[in-house]
mmCIF file of C-alpha atoms and ligand atoms in Angstrom:
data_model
loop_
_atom_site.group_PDB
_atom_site.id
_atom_site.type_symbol
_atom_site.label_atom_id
_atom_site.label_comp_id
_atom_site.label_asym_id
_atom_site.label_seq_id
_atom_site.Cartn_x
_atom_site.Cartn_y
_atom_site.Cartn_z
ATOM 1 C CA UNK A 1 -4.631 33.710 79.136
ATOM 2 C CA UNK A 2 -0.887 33.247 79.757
ATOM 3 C CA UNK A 3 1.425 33.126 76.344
ATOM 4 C CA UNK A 4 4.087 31.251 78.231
ATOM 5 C CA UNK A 5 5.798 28.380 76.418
ATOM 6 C CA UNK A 6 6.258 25.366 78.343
ATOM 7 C CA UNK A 7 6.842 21.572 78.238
ATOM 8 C CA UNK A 8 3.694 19.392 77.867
ATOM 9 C CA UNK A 9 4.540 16.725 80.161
ATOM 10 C CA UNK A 10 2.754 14.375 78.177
ATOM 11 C CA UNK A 11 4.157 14.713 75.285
ATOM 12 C CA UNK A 12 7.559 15.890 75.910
ATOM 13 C CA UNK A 13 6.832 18.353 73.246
ATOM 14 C CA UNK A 14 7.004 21.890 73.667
ATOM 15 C CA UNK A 15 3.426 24.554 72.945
ATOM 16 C CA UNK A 16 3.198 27.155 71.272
ATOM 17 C CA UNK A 17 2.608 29.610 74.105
ATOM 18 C CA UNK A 18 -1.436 29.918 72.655
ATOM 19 C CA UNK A 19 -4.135 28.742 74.951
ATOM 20 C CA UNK A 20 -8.025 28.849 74.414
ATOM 21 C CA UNK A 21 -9.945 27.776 77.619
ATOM 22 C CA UNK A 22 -7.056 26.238 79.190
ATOM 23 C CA UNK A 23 -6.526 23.941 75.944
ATOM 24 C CA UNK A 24 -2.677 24.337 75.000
ATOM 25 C CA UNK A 25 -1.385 24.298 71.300
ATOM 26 C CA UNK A 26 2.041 22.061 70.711
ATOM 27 C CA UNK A 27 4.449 23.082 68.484
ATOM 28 C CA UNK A 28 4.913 20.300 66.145
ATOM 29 C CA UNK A 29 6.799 21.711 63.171
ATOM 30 C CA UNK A 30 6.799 20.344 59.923
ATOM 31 C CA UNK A 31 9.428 17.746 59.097
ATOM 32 C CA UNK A 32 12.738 18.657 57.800
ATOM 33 C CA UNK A 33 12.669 16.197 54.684
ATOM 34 C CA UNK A 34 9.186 17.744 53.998
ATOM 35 C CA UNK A 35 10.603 21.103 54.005
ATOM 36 C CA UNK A 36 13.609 20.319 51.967
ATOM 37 C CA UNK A 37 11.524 18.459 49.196
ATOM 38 C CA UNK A 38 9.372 22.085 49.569
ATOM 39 C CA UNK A 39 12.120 24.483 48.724
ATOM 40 C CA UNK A 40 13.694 21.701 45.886
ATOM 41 C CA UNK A 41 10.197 21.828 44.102
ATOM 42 C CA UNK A 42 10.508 25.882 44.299
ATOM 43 C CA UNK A 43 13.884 25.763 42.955
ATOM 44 C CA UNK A 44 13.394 23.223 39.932
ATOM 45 C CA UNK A 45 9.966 25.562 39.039
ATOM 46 C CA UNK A 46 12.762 28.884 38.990
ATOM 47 C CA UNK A 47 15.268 27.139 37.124
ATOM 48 C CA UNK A 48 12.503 25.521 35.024
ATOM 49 C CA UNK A 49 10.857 28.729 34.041
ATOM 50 C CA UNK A 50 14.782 29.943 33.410
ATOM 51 C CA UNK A 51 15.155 27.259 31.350
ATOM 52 C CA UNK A 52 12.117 26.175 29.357
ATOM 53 C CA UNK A 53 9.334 27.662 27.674
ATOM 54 C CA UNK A 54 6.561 28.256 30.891
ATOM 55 C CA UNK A 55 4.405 30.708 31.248
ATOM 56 C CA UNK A 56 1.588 31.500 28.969
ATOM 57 C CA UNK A 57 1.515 35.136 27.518
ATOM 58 C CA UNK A 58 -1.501 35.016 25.281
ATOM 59 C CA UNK A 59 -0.991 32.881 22.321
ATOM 60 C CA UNK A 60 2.729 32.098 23.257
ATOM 61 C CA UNK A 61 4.900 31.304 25.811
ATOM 62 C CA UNK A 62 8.087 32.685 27.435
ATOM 63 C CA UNK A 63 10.758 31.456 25.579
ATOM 64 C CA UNK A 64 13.563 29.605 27.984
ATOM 65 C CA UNK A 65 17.089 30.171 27.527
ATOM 66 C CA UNK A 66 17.600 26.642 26.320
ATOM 67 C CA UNK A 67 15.032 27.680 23.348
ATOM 68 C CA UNK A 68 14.031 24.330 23.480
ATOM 69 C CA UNK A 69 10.647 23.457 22.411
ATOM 70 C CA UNK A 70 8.818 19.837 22.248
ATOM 71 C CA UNK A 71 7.236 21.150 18.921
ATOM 72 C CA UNK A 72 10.681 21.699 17.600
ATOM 73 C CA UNK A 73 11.923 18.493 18.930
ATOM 74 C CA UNK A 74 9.234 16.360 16.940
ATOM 75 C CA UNK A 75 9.883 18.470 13.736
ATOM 76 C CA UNK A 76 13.659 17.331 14.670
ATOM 77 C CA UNK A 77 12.454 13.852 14.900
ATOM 78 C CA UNK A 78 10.337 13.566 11.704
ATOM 79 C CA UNK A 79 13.526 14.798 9.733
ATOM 80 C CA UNK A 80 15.391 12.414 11.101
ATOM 81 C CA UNK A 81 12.998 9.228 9.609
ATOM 82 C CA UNK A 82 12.561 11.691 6.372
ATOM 83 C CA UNK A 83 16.390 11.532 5.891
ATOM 84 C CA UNK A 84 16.176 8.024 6.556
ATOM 85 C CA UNK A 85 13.825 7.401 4.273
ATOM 86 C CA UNK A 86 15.075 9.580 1.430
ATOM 87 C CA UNK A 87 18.439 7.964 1.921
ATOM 88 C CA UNK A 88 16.442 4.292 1.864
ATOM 89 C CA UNK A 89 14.109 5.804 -1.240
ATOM 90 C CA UNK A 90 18.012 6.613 -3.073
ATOM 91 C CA UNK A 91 19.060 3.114 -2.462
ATOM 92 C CA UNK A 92 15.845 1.491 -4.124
ATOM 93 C CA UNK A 93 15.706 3.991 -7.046
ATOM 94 C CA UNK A 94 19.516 2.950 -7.866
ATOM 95 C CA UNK A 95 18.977 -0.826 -7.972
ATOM 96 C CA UNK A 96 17.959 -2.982 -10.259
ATOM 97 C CA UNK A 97 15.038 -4.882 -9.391
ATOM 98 C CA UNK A 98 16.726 -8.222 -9.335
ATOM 99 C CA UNK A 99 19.536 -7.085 -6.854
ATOM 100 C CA UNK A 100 16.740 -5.969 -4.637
ATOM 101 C CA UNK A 101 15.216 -9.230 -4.441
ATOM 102 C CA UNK A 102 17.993 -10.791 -4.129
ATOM 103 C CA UNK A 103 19.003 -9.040 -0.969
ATOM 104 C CA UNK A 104 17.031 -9.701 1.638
ATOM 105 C CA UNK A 105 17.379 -6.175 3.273
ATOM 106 C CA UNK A 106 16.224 -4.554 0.913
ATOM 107 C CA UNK A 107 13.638 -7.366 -0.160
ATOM 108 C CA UNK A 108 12.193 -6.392 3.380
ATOM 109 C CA UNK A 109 11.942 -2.923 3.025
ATOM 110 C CA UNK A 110 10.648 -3.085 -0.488
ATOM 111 C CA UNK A 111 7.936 -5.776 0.534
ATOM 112 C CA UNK A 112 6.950 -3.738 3.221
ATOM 113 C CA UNK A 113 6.668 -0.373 1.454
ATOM 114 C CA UNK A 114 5.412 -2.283 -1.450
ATOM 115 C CA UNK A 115 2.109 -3.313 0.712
ATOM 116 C CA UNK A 116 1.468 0.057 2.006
ATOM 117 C CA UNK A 117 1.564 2.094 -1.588
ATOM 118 C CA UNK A 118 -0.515 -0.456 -2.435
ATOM 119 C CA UNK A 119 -3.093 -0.434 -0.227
ATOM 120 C CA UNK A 120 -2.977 3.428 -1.026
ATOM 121 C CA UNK A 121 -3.021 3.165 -4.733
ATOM 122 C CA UNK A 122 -4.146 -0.311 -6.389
ATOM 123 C CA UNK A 123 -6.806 -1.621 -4.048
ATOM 124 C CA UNK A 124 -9.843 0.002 -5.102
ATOM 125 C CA UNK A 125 -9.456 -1.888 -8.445
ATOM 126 C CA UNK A 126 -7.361 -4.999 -7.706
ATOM 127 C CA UNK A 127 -9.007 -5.510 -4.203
ATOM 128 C CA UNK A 128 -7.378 -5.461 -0.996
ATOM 129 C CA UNK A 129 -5.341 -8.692 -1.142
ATOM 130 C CA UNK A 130 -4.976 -8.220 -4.842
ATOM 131 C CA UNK A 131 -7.756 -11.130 -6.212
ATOM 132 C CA UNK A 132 -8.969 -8.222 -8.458
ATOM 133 C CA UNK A 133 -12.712 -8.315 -9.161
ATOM 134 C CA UNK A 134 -14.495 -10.647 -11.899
ATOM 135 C CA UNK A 135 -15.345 -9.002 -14.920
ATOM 136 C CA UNK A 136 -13.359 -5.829 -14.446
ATOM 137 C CA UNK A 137 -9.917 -5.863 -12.921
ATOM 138 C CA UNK A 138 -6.927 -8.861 -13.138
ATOM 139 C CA UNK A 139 -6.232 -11.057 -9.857
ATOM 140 C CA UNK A 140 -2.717 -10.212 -9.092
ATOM 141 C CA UNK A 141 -2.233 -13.187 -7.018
ATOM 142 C CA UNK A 142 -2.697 -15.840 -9.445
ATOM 143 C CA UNK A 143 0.047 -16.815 -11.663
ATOM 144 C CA UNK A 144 -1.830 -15.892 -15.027
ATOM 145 C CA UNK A 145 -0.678 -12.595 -16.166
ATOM 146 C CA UNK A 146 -2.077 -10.634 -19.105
ATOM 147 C CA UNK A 147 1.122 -8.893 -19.644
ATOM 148 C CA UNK A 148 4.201 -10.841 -18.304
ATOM 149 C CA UNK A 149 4.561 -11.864 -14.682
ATOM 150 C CA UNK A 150 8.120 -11.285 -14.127
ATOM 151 C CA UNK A 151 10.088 -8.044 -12.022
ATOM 152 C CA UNK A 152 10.535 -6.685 -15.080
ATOM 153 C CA UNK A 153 6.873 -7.039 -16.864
ATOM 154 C CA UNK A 154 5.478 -5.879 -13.374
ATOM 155 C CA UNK A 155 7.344 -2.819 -13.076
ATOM 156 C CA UNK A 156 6.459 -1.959 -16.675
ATOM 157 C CA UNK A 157 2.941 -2.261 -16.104
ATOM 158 C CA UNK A 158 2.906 -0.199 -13.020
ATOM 159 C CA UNK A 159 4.834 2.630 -14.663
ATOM 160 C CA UNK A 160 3.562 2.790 -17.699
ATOM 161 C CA UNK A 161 0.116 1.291 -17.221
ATOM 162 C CA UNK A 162 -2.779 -0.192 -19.886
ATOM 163 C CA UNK A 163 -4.575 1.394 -22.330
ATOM 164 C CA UNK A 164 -4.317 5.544 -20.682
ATOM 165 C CA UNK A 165 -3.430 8.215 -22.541
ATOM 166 C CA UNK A 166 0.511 8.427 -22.305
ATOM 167 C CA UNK A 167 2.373 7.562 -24.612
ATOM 168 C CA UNK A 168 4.626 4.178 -23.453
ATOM 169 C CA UNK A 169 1.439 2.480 -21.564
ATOM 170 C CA UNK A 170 1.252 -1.119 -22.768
ATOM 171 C CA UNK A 171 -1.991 -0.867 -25.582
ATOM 172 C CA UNK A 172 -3.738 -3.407 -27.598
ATOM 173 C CA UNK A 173 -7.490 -3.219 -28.939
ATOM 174 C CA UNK A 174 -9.260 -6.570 -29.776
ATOM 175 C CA UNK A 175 -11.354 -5.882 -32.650
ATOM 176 C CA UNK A 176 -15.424 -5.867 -32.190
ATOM 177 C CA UNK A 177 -16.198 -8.767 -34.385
ATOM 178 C CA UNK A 178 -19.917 -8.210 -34.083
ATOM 179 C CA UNK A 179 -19.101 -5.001 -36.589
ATOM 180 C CA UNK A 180 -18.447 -7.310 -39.361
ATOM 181 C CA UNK A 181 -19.421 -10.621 -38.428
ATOM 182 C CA UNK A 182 -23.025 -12.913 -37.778
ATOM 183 C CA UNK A 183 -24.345 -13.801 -34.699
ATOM 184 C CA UNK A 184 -24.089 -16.938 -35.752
ATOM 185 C CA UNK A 185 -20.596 -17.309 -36.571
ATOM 186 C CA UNK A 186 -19.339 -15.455 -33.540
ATOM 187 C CA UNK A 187 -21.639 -17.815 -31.274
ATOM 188 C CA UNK A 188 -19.540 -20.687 -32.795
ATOM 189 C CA UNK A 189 -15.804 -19.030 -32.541
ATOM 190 C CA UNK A 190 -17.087 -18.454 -28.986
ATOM 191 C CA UNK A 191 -17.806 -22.621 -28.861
ATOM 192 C CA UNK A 192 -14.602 -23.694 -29.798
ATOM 193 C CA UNK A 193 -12.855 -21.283 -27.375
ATOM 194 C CA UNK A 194 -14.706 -23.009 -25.082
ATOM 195 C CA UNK A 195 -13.521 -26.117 -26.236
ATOM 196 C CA UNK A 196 -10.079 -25.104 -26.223
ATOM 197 C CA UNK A 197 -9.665 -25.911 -22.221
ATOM 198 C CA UNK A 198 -8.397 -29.278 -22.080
ATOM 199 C CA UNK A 199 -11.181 -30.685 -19.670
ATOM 200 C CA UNK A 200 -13.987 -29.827 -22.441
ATOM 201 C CA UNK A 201 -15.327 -33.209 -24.219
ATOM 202 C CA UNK A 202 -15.302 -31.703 -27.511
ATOM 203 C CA UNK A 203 -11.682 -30.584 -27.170
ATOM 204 C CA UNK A 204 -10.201 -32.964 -29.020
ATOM 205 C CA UNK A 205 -12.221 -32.698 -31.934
ATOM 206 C CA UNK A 206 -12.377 -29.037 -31.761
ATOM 207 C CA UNK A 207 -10.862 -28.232 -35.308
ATOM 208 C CA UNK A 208 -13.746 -29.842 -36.868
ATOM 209 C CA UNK A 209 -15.777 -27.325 -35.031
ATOM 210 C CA UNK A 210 -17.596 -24.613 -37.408
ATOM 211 C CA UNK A 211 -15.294 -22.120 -35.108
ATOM 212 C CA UNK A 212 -11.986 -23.261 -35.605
ATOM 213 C CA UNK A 213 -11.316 -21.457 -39.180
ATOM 214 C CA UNK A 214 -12.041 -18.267 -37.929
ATOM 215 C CA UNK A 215 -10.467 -18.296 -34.535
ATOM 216 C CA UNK A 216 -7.224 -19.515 -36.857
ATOM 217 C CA UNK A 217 -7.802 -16.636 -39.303
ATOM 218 C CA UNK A 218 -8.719 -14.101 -36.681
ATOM 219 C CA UNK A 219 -7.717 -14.581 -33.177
ATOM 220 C CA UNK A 220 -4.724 -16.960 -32.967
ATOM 221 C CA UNK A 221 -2.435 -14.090 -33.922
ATOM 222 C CA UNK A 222 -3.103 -12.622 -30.623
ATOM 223 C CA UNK A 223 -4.358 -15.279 -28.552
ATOM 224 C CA UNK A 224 -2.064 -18.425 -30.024
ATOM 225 C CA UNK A 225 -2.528 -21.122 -32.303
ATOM 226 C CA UNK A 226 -3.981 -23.205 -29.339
ATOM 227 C CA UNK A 227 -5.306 -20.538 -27.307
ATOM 228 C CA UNK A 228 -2.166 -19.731 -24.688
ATOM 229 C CA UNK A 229 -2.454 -16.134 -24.839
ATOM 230 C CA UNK A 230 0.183 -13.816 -25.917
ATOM 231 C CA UNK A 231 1.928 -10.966 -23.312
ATOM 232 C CA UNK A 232 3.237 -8.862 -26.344
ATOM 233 C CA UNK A 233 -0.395 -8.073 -26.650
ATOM 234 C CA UNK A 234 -2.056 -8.603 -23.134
ATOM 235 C CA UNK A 235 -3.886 -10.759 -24.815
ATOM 236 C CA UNK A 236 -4.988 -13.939 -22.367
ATOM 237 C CA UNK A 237 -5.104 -16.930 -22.662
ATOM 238 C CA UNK A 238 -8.284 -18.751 -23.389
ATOM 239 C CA UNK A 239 -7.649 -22.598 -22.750
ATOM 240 C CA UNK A 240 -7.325 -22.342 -19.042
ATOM 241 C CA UNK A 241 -10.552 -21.395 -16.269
ATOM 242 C CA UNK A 242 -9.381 -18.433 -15.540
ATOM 243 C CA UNK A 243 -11.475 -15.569 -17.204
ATOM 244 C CA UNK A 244 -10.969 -11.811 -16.460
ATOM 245 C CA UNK A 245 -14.470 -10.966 -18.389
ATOM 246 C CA UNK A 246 -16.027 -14.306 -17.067
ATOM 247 C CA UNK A 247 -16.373 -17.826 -18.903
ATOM 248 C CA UNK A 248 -19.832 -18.238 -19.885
ATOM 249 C CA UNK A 249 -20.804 -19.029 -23.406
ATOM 250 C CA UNK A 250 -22.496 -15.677 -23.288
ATOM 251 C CA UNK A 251 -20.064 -13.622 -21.533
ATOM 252 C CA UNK A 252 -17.572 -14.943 -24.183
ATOM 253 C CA UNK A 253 -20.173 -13.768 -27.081
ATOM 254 C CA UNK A 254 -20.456 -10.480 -25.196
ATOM 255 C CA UNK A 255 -16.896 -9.920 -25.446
ATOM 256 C CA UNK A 256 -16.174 -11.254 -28.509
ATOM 257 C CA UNK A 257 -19.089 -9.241 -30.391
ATOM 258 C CA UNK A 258 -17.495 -5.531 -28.803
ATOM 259 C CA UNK A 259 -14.811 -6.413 -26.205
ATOM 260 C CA UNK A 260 -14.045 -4.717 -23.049
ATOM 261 C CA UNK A 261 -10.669 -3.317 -22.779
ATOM 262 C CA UNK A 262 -8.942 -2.801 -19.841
ATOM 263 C CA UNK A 263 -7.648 0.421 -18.940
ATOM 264 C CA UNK A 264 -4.990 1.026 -16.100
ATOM 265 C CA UNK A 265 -3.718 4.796 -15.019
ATOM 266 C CA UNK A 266 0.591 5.128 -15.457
ATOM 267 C CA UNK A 267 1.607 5.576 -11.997
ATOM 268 C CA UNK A 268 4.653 6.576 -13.005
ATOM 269 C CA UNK A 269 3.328 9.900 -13.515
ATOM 270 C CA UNK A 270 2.151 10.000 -9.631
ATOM 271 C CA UNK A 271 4.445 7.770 -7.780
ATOM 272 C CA UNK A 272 8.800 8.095 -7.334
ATOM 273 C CA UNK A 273 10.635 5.715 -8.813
ATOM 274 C CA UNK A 274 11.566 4.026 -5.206
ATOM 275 C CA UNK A 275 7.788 3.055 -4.885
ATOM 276 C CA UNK A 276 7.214 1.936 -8.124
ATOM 277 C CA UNK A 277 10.003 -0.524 -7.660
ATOM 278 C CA UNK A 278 8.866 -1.579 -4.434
ATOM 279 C CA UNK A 279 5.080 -2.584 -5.683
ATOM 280 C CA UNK A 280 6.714 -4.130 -8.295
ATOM 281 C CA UNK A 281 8.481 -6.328 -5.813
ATOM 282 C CA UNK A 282 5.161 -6.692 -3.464
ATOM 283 C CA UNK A 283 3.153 -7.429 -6.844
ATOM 284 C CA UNK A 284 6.040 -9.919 -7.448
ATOM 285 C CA UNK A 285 5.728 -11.721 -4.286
ATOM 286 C CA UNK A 286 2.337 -12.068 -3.963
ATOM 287 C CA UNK A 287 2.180 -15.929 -5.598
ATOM 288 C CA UNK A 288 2.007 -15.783 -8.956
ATOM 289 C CA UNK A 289 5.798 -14.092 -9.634
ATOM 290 C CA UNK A 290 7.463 -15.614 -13.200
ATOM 291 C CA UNK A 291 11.294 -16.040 -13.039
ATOM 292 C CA UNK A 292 13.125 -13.086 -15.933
ATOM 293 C CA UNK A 293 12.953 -14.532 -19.254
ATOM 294 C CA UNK A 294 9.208 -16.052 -19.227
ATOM 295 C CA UNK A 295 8.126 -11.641 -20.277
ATOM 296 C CA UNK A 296 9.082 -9.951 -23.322
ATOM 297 C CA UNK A 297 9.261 -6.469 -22.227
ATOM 298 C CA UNK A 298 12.583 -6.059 -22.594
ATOM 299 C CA UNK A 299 11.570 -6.171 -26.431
ATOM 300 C CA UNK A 300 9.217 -3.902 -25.848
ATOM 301 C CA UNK A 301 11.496 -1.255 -24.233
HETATM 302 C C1 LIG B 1 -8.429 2.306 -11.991
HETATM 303 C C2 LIG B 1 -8.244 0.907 -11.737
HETATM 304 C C3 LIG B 1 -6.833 0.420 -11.483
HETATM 305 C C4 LIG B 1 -5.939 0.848 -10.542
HETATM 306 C C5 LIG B 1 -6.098 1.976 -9.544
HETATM 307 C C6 LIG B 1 -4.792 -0.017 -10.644
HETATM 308 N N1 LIG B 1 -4.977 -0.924 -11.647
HETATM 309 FE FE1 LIG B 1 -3.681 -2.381 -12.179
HETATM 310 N N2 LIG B 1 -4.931 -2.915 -13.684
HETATM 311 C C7 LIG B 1 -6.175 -2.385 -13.932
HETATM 312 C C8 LIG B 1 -6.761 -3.043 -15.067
HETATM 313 C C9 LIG B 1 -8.116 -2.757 -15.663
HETATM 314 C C10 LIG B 1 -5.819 -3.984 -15.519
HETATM 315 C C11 LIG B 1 -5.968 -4.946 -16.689
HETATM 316 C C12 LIG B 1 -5.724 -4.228 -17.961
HETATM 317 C C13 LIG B 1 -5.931 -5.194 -19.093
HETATM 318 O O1 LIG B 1 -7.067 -5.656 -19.256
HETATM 319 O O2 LIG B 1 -4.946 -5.464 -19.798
HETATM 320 C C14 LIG B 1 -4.670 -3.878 -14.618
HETATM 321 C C15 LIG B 1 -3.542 -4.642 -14.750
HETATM 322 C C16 LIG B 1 -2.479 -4.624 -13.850
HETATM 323 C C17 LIG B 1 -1.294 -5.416 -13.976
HETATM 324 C C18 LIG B 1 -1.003 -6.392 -15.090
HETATM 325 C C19 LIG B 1 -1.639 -7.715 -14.774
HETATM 326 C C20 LIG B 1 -1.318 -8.793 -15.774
HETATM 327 O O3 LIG B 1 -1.988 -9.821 -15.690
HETATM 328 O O4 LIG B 1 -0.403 -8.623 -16.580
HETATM 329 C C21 LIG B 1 -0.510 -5.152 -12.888
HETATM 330 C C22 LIG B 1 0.827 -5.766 -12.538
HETATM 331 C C23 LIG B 1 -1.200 -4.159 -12.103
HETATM 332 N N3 LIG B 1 -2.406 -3.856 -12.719
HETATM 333 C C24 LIG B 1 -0.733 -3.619 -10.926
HETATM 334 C C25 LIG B 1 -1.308 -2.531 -10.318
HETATM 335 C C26 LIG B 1 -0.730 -1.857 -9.186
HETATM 336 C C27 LIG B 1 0.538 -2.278 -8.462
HETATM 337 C C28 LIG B 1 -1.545 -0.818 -8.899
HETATM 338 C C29 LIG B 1 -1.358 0.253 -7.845
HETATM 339 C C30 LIG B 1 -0.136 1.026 -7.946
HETATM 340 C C31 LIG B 1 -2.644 -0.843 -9.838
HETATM 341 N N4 LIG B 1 -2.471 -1.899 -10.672
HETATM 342 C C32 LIG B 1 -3.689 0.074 -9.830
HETATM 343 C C33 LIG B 1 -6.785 -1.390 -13.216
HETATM 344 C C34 LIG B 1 -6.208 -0.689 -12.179
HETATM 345 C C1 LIG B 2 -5.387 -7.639 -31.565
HETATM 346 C C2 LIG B 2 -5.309 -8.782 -30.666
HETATM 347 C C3 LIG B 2 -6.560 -9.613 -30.453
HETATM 348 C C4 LIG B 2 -7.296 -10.294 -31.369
HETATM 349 C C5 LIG B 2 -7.084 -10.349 -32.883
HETATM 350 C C6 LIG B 2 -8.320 -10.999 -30.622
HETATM 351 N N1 LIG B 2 -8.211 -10.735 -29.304
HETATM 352 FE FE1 LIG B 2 -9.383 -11.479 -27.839
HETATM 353 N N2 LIG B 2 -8.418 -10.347 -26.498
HETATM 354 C C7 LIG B 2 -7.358 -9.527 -26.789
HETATM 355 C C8 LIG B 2 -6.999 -8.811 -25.592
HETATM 356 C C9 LIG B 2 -5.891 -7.776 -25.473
HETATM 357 C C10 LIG B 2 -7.897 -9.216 -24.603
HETATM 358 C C11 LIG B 2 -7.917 -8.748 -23.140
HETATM 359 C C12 LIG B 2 -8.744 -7.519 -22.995
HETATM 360 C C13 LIG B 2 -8.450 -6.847 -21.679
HETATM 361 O O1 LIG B 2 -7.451 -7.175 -21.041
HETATM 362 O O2 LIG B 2 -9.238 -5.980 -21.290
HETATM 363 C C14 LIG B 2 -8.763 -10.193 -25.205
HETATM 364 C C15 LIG B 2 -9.778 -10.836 -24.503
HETATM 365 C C16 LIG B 2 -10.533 -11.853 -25.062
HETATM 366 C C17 LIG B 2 -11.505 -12.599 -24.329
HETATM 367 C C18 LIG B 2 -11.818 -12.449 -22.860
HETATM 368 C C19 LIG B 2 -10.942 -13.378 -22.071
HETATM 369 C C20 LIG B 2 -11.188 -13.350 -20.595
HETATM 370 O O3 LIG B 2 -10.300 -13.819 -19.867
HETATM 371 O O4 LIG B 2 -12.243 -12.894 -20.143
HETATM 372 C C21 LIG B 2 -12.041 -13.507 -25.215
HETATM 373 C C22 LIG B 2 -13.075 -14.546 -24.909
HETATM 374 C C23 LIG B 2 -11.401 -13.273 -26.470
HETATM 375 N N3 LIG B 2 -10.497 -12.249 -26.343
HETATM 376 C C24 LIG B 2 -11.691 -13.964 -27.605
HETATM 377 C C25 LIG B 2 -11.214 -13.615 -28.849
HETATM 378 C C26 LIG B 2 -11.653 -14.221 -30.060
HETATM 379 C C27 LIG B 2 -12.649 -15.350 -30.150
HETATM 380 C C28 LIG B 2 -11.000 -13.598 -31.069
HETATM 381 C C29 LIG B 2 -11.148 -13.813 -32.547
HETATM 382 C C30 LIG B 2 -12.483 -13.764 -33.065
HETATM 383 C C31 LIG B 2 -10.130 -12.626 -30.484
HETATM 384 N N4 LIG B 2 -10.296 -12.645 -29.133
HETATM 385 C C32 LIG B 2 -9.271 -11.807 -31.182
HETATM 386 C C33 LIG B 2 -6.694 -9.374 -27.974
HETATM 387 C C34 LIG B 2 -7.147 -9.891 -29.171
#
């Protein structure tokens, strides 16, 4: 049971000294770089816990000197894009719609903001790429427009909307001819509109249809002399195939005898004045965009 230390002539490596049954222990320390990457890791975890916010106390933390916390540094971060945007929103809210077109950084940034408010706001009645739905809500992609189909008309009809209660929203009410009119004469006003799309055989011979005095007497104020539709009253036009309430002899009856109105919320009221601009431009760009001049809102205003 000796404890002497001694060179293990195998080896060339020194023991320990400890000996069980004649079997000797070397002494192989461990390696320098080992130890030095030991006592580094100790003194980043001191200066660390100096430094940064470490170890849990309950609910919190101790604080760090640096006060530096990664909760802070996101809030940081987020203020940063907020300013950004803010300072983007101010840009928008100053220009005029056809400056913002016109430059194609902003044009960008509008577009883009443009197609997320509306995916928020319009798609649940205009659908998600805009084709509206038959029989209820407009396609906005088409180049037939109730209203006006320039920047201008756009933005009008987003701010202000159809038919709600404020008071600038664009309004018009078709009469309900079946209040004061026959069956039978409403079922032949509802012929010649049909006849008033060039493709129809009869439309060339149309005003000696039993319909064409009282569309003239009652409904070309609104919808035209020849059935173009008017935007002063959102009123459409009725010689193309494009129907909002559909284009069946019946479906024109139905909405000729008590029509459905359409009615559109102001979003005005709910949206800043930087993303109203910026549908209007999406709305715009989406295909069926009029150049200025074709609206008349700007009488309207
Ligand atoms: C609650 C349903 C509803 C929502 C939401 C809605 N709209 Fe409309 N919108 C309508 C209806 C209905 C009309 C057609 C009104 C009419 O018959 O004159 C319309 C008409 C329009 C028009 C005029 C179309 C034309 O032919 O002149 C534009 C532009 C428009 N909407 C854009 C939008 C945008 C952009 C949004 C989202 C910010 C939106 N709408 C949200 C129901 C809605
Ligand atoms: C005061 C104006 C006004 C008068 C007068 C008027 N209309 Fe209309 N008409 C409208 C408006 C506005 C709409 C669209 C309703 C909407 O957008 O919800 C419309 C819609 C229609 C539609 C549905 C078109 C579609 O695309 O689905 C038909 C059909 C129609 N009118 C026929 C007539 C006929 C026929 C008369 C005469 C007997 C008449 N209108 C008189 C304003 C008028």
């Amino acid at each position: 049971m000796g404890n002497k230390i001694e060179r293990d002539p195998i080896t060339g490596q020194y023991t320990t000294g400890h000996q069980w049954n004649g079997i000797r222990e070397l002494r192989t320390p461990v390696p320098t770089w080992w130890m030095l990457v030991w006592i580094a890791s100790i003194a980043f975890a001191v200066v660390y816990v100096v430094l940064l916010p470490s170890v849990p106390l309950g609910d919190q933390t101790t604080a760090g000197t640096t006060g530096y916390t990664a909760r802070q540094a996101l809030e940081a971060q987020l203020e940063t894009v907020r300013t950004a945007r803010e300072a983007q929103g101010a840009v928008l809210a100053e220009t005029e719609l056809a400056d913002i077109v016109a430059d194609p950084e902003l044009a960008t940034l509008a577009f883009n903001g443009g197609r997320s408010a509306f995916g928020v706001n319009c798609i649940q009645c205009h659908g998600v790429g805009g084709g509206g739905q038959i029989g209820q809500f407009p396609s906005l992609i088409d180049d037939d427009w109730l209203w006006g189909g320039t920047l201008e008309d756009i933005w009008f009809s987003i701010n202000h909307g159809i038919r709600n209660e404020t008071l600038d929203a664009r309004f018009s009410i078709m009469p309900a001819y079946g209040d004061f009119y026959e069956q039978a004469d409403i079922e032949a006003v509802a012929d010649y509109v049909l006849a008033l799309n060039p493709s129809s055989p009869d439309h060339a011979t149309r005003d000696r249809l039993p319909g064409a005095e009282m569309f003239e007497l009652e409904c070309s104020a609104c919808h035209g002399v020849n059935g173009l539709g008017d935007p002063i009253f959102g009123a459409p036009n009725l010689s193309d195939a494009v129907w909002l309430y559909g284009g069946e002899r019946e479906q024109l009856v139905a909405q000729i005898t008590n029509p459905q109105m359409g009615v559109m919320p102001a979003f005005g009221e709910r949206l800043d004045e930087a993303t109203i601009k910026m549908l209007a431009v999406y709305v715009h760009s989406l295909g069926g965009g009029e150049e200025a001049g074709a609206g008349e809102t700007a009488a309207l205003q």
